[in-house]
Amino acid sequence: MAWSLFFITLLTLCSGSWAQSSLTQEASLSASVGQEVTLNCAGNDNNVGAYYVGWYQQVSGGAPKTVMLGTTRPSGIPDRFSGSHSGNKASLIISNLWPEDEADYYCSTWDKGINNYTVLQAHADRCQKSAPVPHGHRETVQGLRI
């Protein structure tokens, strides 16, 4: 079956002046349809350790969709999706993996240690600046392909 195996590949990390505040995820994971997969997002005391982590799913060609805010699942998201958070690490758990779960997954969080207005998003080979965030905070985003 073509969809029997999913590969999760780490999307490129951005580096430079924001590197001290980046989020990190596994380099790769694999799981079969019906299995459980855990995506981890590690940070530090200024971001993951201080705030909830949001998880976003972006199916190819579509807009990102929120699948988890901290440990709260938004309305319409299957209960196969769950979240956990301990210290400087947050996880998105997808049980009973479906072929439709193939997408880019991003974790994001605020950062209280940096005073600027940009969203740092790591995706493919580029760093993109996005919409402004409240003064005194920064949001960092890291992505995985499942």
Short mmCIF file of C-alpha atoms in Angstrom, two decimals:
data_model
loop_
_atom_site.label_atom_id
_atom_site.label_comp_id
_atom_site.label_asym_id
_atom_site.label_seq_id
_atom_site.Cartn_x
_atom_site.Cartn_y
_atom_site.Cartn_z
CA MET A 1 0.00 0.00 0.00
CA ALA A 2 1.48 3.32 -1.09
CA TRP A 3 0.32 5.04 2.08
CA SER A 4 1.48 2.31 4.47
CA LEU A 5 4.62 4.15 5.53
CA PHE A 6 5.07 7.81 6.37
CA PHE A 7 8.40 9.52 6.68
CA ILE A 8 8.79 12.53 8.90
CA THR A 9 11.66 14.72 7.86
CA LEU A 10 12.98 17.69 9.74
CA LEU A 11 12.64 20.91 7.80
CA THR A 12 15.67 23.11 7.71
CA LEU A 13 16.54 25.05 10.86
CA CYS A 14 17.22 28.75 10.57
CA SER A 15 20.43 29.99 12.11
CA GLY A 16 21.97 33.32 12.96
CA SER A 17 21.09 35.87 15.61
CA TRP A 18 17.95 33.98 16.64
CA ALA A 19 19.68 30.59 16.94
CA GLN A 20 19.87 30.82 20.75
CA SER A 21 16.08 30.80 20.87
CA SER A 22 15.28 28.18 18.24
CA LEU A 23 12.99 25.21 18.67
CA THR A 24 14.27 21.75 17.77
CA GLN A 25 12.63 18.56 16.57
CA GLU A 26 13.77 15.07 15.59
CA ALA A 27 15.74 14.72 12.36
CA SER A 28 13.40 11.95 11.17
CA LEU A 29 10.69 9.52 12.25
CA SER A 30 8.67 6.86 10.47
CA ALA A 31 5.36 5.18 11.23
CA SER A 32 2.83 2.99 9.46
CA VAL A 33 -0.88 3.62 9.04
CA GLY A 34 -2.62 2.66 12.27
CA GLN A 35 0.42 3.28 14.45
CA GLU A 36 1.07 6.11 16.90
CA VAL A 37 3.61 8.85 16.19
CA THR A 38 4.99 11.44 18.61
CA LEU A 39 6.42 14.73 17.34
CA ASN A 40 8.58 16.54 19.90
CA CYS A 41 9.35 20.23 20.15
CA ALA A 42 12.18 21.25 22.50
CA GLY A 43 13.08 24.77 23.51
CA ASN A 44 14.30 26.58 26.61
CA ASP A 45 13.04 28.37 29.72
CA ASN A 46 12.18 31.50 27.72
CA ASN A 47 9.89 29.77 25.21
CA VAL A 48 8.64 26.18 25.57
CA GLY A 49 9.34 26.24 29.32
CA ALA A 50 7.36 29.45 29.82
CA TYR A 51 4.40 29.22 27.43
CA TYR A 52 2.06 26.71 25.86
CA VAL A 53 3.04 25.31 22.46
CA GLY A 54 0.76 25.44 19.44
CA TRP A 55 0.83 22.74 16.77
CA TYR A 56 -0.25 23.40 13.19
CA GLN A 57 -0.92 21.07 10.27
CA GLN A 58 -0.48 22.23 6.69
CA VAL A 59 -1.61 19.85 3.97
CA SER A 60 0.13 20.45 0.65
CA GLY A 61 -1.46 23.42 -1.09
CA GLY A 62 -3.62 24.36 1.87
CA ALA A 63 -3.59 26.86 4.70
CA PRO A 64 -2.17 25.89 8.10
CA LYS A 65 -4.73 24.52 10.55
CA THR A 66 -4.39 24.54 14.33
CA VAL A 67 -4.49 20.97 15.66
CA MET A 68 -3.39 21.58 19.26
CA LEU A 69 -2.99 24.54 21.63
CA GLY A 70 -1.02 23.33 24.62
CA THR A 71 -2.94 20.21 25.56
CA THR A 72 -6.27 21.51 24.21
CA ARG A 73 -7.62 20.17 20.93
CA PRO A 74 -9.63 22.72 18.93
CA SER A 75 -13.15 21.88 17.80
CA GLY A 76 -13.23 19.61 14.77
CA ILE A 77 -9.82 18.00 15.37
CA PRO A 78 -10.08 14.20 15.78
CA ASP A 79 -9.41 12.80 19.25
CA ARG A 80 -6.54 10.81 17.71
CA PHE A 81 -4.55 14.06 18.20
CA SER A 82 -3.33 14.89 21.70
CA GLY A 83 -0.69 17.10 23.24
CA SER A 84 1.65 16.96 26.21
CA HIS A 85 4.03 19.45 27.79
CA SER A 86 6.74 18.87 30.38
CA GLY A 87 9.47 21.36 31.21
CA ASN A 88 11.14 22.59 28.02
CA LYS A 89 9.59 19.91 25.79
CA ALA A 90 6.16 19.67 24.18
CA SER A 91 4.80 16.79 22.12
CA LEU A 92 2.06 16.21 19.57
CA ILE A 93 0.83 12.62 19.62
CA ILE A 94 -1.15 11.23 16.68
CA SER A 95 -2.58 7.79 17.41
CA ASN A 96 -4.05 5.46 14.80
CA LEU A 97 -2.23 7.30 11.99
CA TRP A 98 -4.31 7.85 8.83
CA PRO A 99 -3.06 8.53 5.28
CA GLU A 100 -4.84 11.92 5.51
CA ASP A 101 -2.42 12.87 8.30
CA GLU A 102 0.33 13.41 5.73
CA ALA A 103 1.22 17.10 6.06
CA ASP A 104 3.75 19.61 7.33
CA TYR A 105 3.49 20.00 11.11
CA TYR A 106 4.76 23.10 12.90
CA CYS A 107 5.23 23.83 16.57
CA SER A 108 5.25 27.41 17.77
CA THR A 109 5.57 29.28 21.03
CA TRP A 110 6.23 32.75 22.40
CA ASP A 111 9.69 33.79 23.54
CA LYS A 112 9.92 36.21 26.46
CA GLY A 113 13.69 36.62 26.13
CA ILE A 114 13.70 38.52 22.84
CA ASN A 115 12.14 41.92 22.32
CA ASN A 116 11.04 42.17 18.70
CA TYR A 117 7.93 41.91 16.56
CA THR A 118 8.68 39.12 14.12
CA VAL A 119 7.63 35.52 13.78
CA LEU A 120 10.50 33.22 12.93
CA GLN A 121 9.34 30.37 10.75
CA ALA A 122 11.62 27.57 9.64
CA HIS A 123 10.47 25.94 6.42
CA ALA A 124 12.40 24.46 3.52
CA ASP A 125 15.58 26.47 2.85
CA ARG A 126 14.46 29.89 3.95
CA CYS A 127 13.54 31.95 6.97
CA GLN A 128 10.38 33.96 6.54
CA LYS A 129 9.15 36.91 8.56
CA SER A 130 5.44 36.87 9.20
CA ALA A 131 2.78 38.96 10.91
CA PRO A 132 3.65 41.16 13.92
CA VAL A 133 3.25 39.77 17.42
CA PRO A 134 2.71 41.78 20.63
CA HIS A 135 5.50 44.07 21.85
CA GLY A 136 8.05 42.35 24.04
CA HIS A 137 7.45 38.87 22.69
CA ARG A 138 8.59 36.78 19.79
CA GLU A 139 7.07 33.64 18.37
CA THR A 140 9.24 30.84 17.05
CA VAL A 141 7.97 28.19 14.69
CA GLN A 142 9.59 24.91 13.71
CA GLY A 143 8.25 22.35 11.26
CA LEU A 144 8.24 18.64 10.50
CA ARG A 145 6.94 16.79 7.45
CA ILE A 146 4.88 13.71 8.23
#
